[in-house]
Amino acid sequence: MKKSQVIIDKEYIVSEIDKRVYGSFIEHLGRAVYEGIYQPESPFADEQGFRKDTLELVKECNVPIVRYPGGNFVSSYRWEDGVGPKDQRPSQVDLAWEVVESNQFGLNEFVEWSKKAGSEIMMAFNLGTRGIQEAKNLLEYCNFKSGTLMSDLRRSHGYEQPHNIKTWCLGNEMDGPWQIGQKTAGEYARIAHETAKALKILDPNIELVACGSSHSHMPTFGEWETTVLDECYDKVDYISMHQYYGNRDNDSANFLASSVDLDQFISTVVSICDYIKGKHHGKKNINISLDEWNVWFHSEEADKHLEKWIQKPHQLEDIYNFEDALLVGSMLITILRHADRVKIGCLAQLVNVIAPIMTSDTGAWRQTIFYPYMHAATLGQGIVLNTIVKSPVYEAKQYGEAPYLDCVVIENPEKEELVVFAVNKDLEEAMEVSLDLRQYADYRIQEHLVMHNDDLKAINTEENPNNVVPKSGGNSKIDGGFLQAVFERTSWNVIRLMKHTCSLLRSPD
Ligand code: AHR
């Protein structure tokens, strides 16, 4: 059995976790909105037409923030088409996904849905086919109190109080040739800067995310971030990163090593942010909004054969298997290990479209990737400890040297809890792991959850929704001040330790 060592120090902290790092994403795409979160004709719908079964699963994940309305969709979207009386809303072509958008669900419905889901909103402006004026109008509609054309339009739609949306994206993937209104780095930098200037005059409380690269292998990666941030340093707060992986060659060891690529991608973007900060003699850090990340490849072939210009097709409906859940776990660990700079993260997406939650006319169910996401979002609160992982490594075809063990330890001082998230990527063997707990001598194991399946390709379906689920009762104990655990081969592990307080029994006087 291979052995690993995990080292932490109470005082050696990466950062407090920004809860927005566990965000997600709803795009007008496929069946994410229609049939995913909104389906008035469904027996599962509430009085506003929202699917109650979906809402329940979203709440189970404690989703803190949801990005909306795109994605590629936003780059030719007119937000005005989706507000006001529903019978007056126009249907429009959606150039990004070559479908028809009915606009029966729009901004105000999303605001209502988010209240029910208990999540904040992260909105995106269209900087593809539109510019400063329309972005200003949208912000004015959402955040300006009253007495102006746009704020009074909102009030006439039944929203007396502003929505006060804080986090905004300046466009989406503007570096991508697939994007409607794609721009060069220089073109985007100028429009982003001037739009940001106008928006922050209108509402200085907002936070703005500039578009970074669409993925780590974009030919313009690096140069793009440098150009955009050089121009926008004083006006924006975050740079975005997007990253999806897929096991296209059916090489599981290599696929599971993709988190090494994500780690390097984040580190490089952080370096660029800091270079620009130095160049501008600035005080503020530009942080990272990893506002699209996931596994995405299963649906690629099926999507090539979709009928065009219809509504709500079964598009990007990846059915996730067990190894996808392992990578999602590893990606979450990687994100947390960079919690000092990754402040927003959006698992893309939330329902039906490359999503942890699926719906049909007869119900909603959890895909395999639901579990690591839910565990991290609900249990991973507090402070990330600098987690040194001494793990044996292997050579991955695409990514080079990769550790067998991914691990991060989180301390929640409020709850007096320590949480260990770990993935053993070894395809053959269990791993013996020891973690020095001597600074946490009074902590005891509460629970050791394990997600493992002998079949890496095992999936959950509506008929068999509990095929791949976590189980409690993992192999771990505390021995001589050490947490000693055995992580099964290819497994996702969550160990919760809580401070043990002996209640002193007093004899009656
Ligand atoms: O999430 C699916 C798509 O992936 C988004 O619309 C786009 O931003 C990215 O390319």
XYZ file of N, CA and C in Angstrom, residues 17-118:
306
model
N -12.149 31.289 3.833
C -12.832 30.930 2.585
C -13.924 31.946 2.300
N -13.931 32.482 1.087
C -15.055 33.306 0.639
C -16.132 32.318 0.191
N -17.280 32.374 0.837
C -18.270 31.318 0.564
C -18.693 31.305 -0.912
N -18.451 32.433 -1.620
C -18.852 32.480 -3.038
C -18.042 31.515 -3.910
N -17.027 30.942 -3.315
C -16.206 30.001 -4.075
C -17.021 28.733 -4.428
N -18.128 28.530 -3.715
C -18.988 27.371 -3.987
C -20.205 27.754 -4.827
N -20.061 28.797 -5.655
C -21.181 29.242 -6.484
C -21.464 28.294 -7.640
N -22.509 28.618 -8.366
C -22.846 27.833 -9.551
C -23.342 28.771 -10.664
N -24.018 28.210 -11.641
C -24.260 28.956 -12.878
C -25.531 28.460 -13.534
N -26.398 29.394 -13.892
C -27.582 29.070 -14.690
C -27.535 29.920 -15.944
N -27.468 29.271 -17.086
C -27.460 29.977 -18.368
C -28.754 29.657 -19.113
N -29.202 30.580 -19.912
C -30.288 30.244 -20.833
C -29.676 29.328 -21.894
N -29.740 28.065 -21.627
C -29.084 27.073 -22.479
C -29.740 25.727 -22.210
N -30.098 25.026 -23.276
C -30.699 23.704 -23.123
C -31.896 23.762 -22.192
N -31.909 22.847 -21.220
C -33.024 22.792 -20.272
C -32.609 23.269 -18.866
N -31.669 24.242 -18.834
C -31.250 24.735 -17.515
C -32.351 25.585 -16.891
N -32.803 26.582 -17.647
C -33.863 27.457 -17.137
C -35.201 26.742 -17.303
N -35.591 26.518 -18.569
C -36.898 25.906 -18.834
C -36.796 24.387 -18.606
N -37.620 23.887 -17.720
C -37.627 22.478 -17.288
C -36.624 22.192 -16.181
N -35.629 23.078 -16.030
C -34.659 22.878 -14.953
C -35.126 23.573 -13.690
N -35.160 24.922 -13.778
C -35.598 25.648 -12.573
C -37.008 26.208 -12.734
N -37.490 26.308 -13.970
C -38.800 26.951 -14.222
C -39.618 26.074 -15.149
N -40.788 25.694 -14.702
C -41.662 24.862 -15.544
C -43.091 24.980 -14.992
N -43.766 26.074 -15.308
C -45.072 26.333 -14.681
C -46.063 25.199 -14.874
N -45.948 24.463 -15.968
C -46.921 23.402 -16.248
C -46.598 22.093 -15.523
N -45.487 22.061 -14.791
C -45.093 20.816 -14.128
C -45.854 20.623 -12.813
N -46.169 19.373 -12.466
C -46.771 19.134 -11.147
C -45.820 19.496 -10.006
N -44.542 19.660 -10.316
C -43.568 20.030 -9.276
C -43.436 21.542 -9.101
N -44.192 22.303 -9.929
C -44.012 23.763 -9.903
C -44.706 24.386 -8.698
N -44.110 25.452 -8.169
C -44.789 26.210 -7.119
C -45.633 27.314 -7.768
N -46.161 28.205 -6.975
C -47.073 29.217 -7.501
C -46.386 30.169 -8.469
N -45.045 30.238 -8.438
C -44.322 31.110 -9.377
C -43.784 30.339 -10.592
N -44.091 29.063 -10.623
C -43.631 28.259 -11.753
C -42.263 27.631 -11.537
N -41.683 27.803 -10.343
C -40.351 27.243 -10.084
C -40.459 25.787 -9.650
N -39.547 24.968 -10.136
C -39.575 23.547 -9.766
C -39.141 23.386 -8.313
N -40.055 22.878 -7.505
C -39.770 22.711 -6.073
C -38.736 21.616 -5.840
N -38.806 20.572 -6.684
C -37.852 19.470 -6.490
C -36.423 19.938 -6.771
N -36.268 20.790 -7.794
C -34.932 21.329 -8.076
C -34.478 22.229 -6.922
N -35.395 23.092 -6.490
C -35.036 24.020 -5.403
C -34.555 23.263 -4.169
N -35.212 22.155 -3.875
C -34.800 21.379 -2.705
C -33.355 20.907 -2.826
N -33.011 20.406 -4.023
C -31.639 19.906 -4.207
C -30.635 21.055 -4.235
N -31.046 22.194 -4.787
C -30.145 23.361 -4.797
C -29.875 23.781 -3.351
N -30.938 23.776 -2.546
C -30.757 24.186 -1.139
C -29.908 23.172 -0.373
N -30.011 21.925 -0.761
C -29.177 20.897 -0.123
C -27.692 21.228 -0.316
N -27.388 21.899 -1.416
C -25.981 22.256 -1.699
C -25.605 23.615 -1.120
N -26.579 24.330 -0.558
C -26.241 25.599 0.089
C -25.564 26.553 -0.900
N -26.058 26.609 -2.132
C -25.364 27.365 -3.202
C -25.363 28.864 -2.860
N -24.177 29.452 -2.693
C -24.149 30.825 -2.182
C -24.400 31.908 -3.232
N -24.056 31.621 -4.486
C -24.184 32.643 -5.535
C -24.400 31.918 -6.863
N -25.231 32.482 -7.734
C -25.457 31.846 -9.037
C -25.268 32.889 -10.136
N -24.415 32.543 -11.083
C -24.141 33.418 -12.228
C -25.266 33.275 -13.244
N -25.618 34.378 -13.923
C -26.766 34.394 -14.814
C -26.640 35.606 -15.738
N -27.133 35.646 -16.977
C -27.860 34.603 -17.700
C -26.965 33.824 -18.662
N -25.708 34.103 -18.737
C -24.743 33.350 -19.539
C -23.379 33.765 -19.089
N -22.457 33.114 -19.629
C -22.291 32.194 -20.723
C -22.403 32.877 -22.095
N -22.158 32.047 -23.084
C -22.188 32.507 -24.466
C -23.517 33.196 -24.791
N -24.581 32.748 -24.146
C -25.906 33.308 -24.404
C -25.923 34.825 -24.217
N -25.190 35.304 -23.212
C -25.329 36.725 -22.851
C -24.811 37.642 -23.960
N -23.938 37.104 -24.811
C -23.263 37.981 -25.770
C -24.127 38.445 -26.935
N -25.371 37.924 -27.021
C -26.297 38.550 -27.981
C -27.681 38.723 -27.338
N -27.690 38.790 -26.019
C -28.956 38.866 -25.269
C -29.376 40.318 -25.055
N -30.671 40.541 -25.188
C -31.269 41.837 -24.830
C -32.088 41.591 -23.554
N -31.581 42.059 -22.428
C -32.232 41.776 -21.142
C -33.654 42.357 -21.105
N -33.893 43.438 -21.866
C -35.222 44.085 -21.872
C -36.307 43.146 -22.379
N -35.899 42.163 -23.230
C -36.886 41.222 -23.768
C -37.451 40.303 -22.691
N -36.767 40.224 -21.563
C -37.155 39.258 -20.519
C -37.775 39.918 -19.301
N -38.189 41.187 -19.409
C -38.864 41.830 -18.264
C -40.223 42.365 -18.708
N -41.085 42.640 -17.729
C -42.416 43.166 -18.049
C -43.407 42.052 -18.306
N -44.621 42.429 -18.710
C -45.691 41.431 -18.881
C -45.265 40.304 -19.821
N -45.503 39.079 -19.368
C -44.989 37.929 -20.137
C -45.611 37.830 -21.520
N -46.889 38.241 -21.644
C -47.537 38.098 -22.959
C -47.015 39.122 -23.964
N -46.224 40.073 -23.490
C -45.654 41.045 -24.433
C -44.177 40.787 -24.723
N -43.651 39.712 -24.160
C -42.216 39.464 -24.374
C -41.992 38.757 -25.711
N -41.005 39.232 -26.489
C -40.773 38.621 -27.801
C -39.941 37.334 -27.721
N -40.202 36.425 -28.632
C -39.257 35.315 -28.819
C -38.112 35.838 -29.668
N -36.926 35.343 -29.404
C -35.745 35.817 -30.144
C -34.868 34.631 -30.527
N -34.092 34.824 -31.579
C -33.089 33.794 -31.883
C -31.920 33.959 -30.916
N -31.388 32.847 -30.457
C -30.186 32.879 -29.623
C -29.039 32.379 -30.493
N -28.162 33.323 -30.872
C -27.101 32.993 -31.832
C -26.037 32.072 -31.233
N -25.878 32.123 -29.926
C -24.820 31.318 -29.310
C -25.120 29.831 -29.415
N -26.385 29.472 -29.157
C -26.715 28.049 -29.078
C -27.667 27.624 -30.197
N -27.937 28.556 -31.111
C -28.755 28.279 -32.307
C -30.106 27.668 -31.917
N -30.751 28.342 -30.978
C -32.077 27.930 -30.506
C -32.978 29.162 -30.456
N -34.230 28.930 -30.083
C -35.160 30.051 -29.919
C -35.410 30.271 -28.428
N -35.276 31.524 -28.020
C -35.471 31.901 -26.616
C -36.847 32.562 -26.486
N -37.684 32.026 -25.621
C -39.056 32.555 -25.489
C -39.139 33.779 -24.591
N -38.124 33.999 -23.771
C -38.090 35.119 -22.824
C -39.194 35.068 -21.764
N -39.773 33.915 -21.574
C -40.803 33.798 -20.532
C -40.188 33.819 -19.132
N -38.915 33.599 -19.081
C -38.155 33.704 -17.832
C -37.074 34.751 -18.082
N -36.974 35.698 -17.169
C -35.946 36.742 -17.337
C -35.421 37.204 -15.994
N -34.860 38.366 -16.008
C -34.169 38.927 -14.841
C -34.982 38.871 -13.549
N -36.224 39.366 -13.597
C -36.994 39.421 -12.337
C -37.384 38.032 -11.837
N -37.643 37.130 -12.775
C -37.923 35.749 -12.348
C -36.663 35.165 -11.680
N -35.506 35.516 -12.231
C -34.278 34.970 -11.643
C -34.050 35.538 -10.236
N -34.374 36.820 -10.075
C -34.247 37.426 -8.750
C -35.158 36.687 -7.759
N -36.380 36.416 -8.197
C -37.337 35.707 -7.328
C -36.844 34.296 -7.009
N -36.371 33.624 -8.036
C -35.889 32.256 -7.845
C -34.701 32.236 -6.869
N -33.792 33.200 -7.029
C -32.597 33.239 -6.169
C -32.975 33.442 -4.712
N -34.029 34.251 -4.486
C -34.473 34.446 -3.091
C -34.889 33.105 -2.516
N -35.640 32.346 -3.312
C -36.102 31.045 -2.820
C -34.942 30.071 -2.639
N -33.962 30.183 -3.505
C -32.813 29.262 -3.416
C -31.858 29.683 -2.298
N -32.006 30.912 -1.828
C -31.126 31.420 -0.767
C -29.754 31.775 -1.297
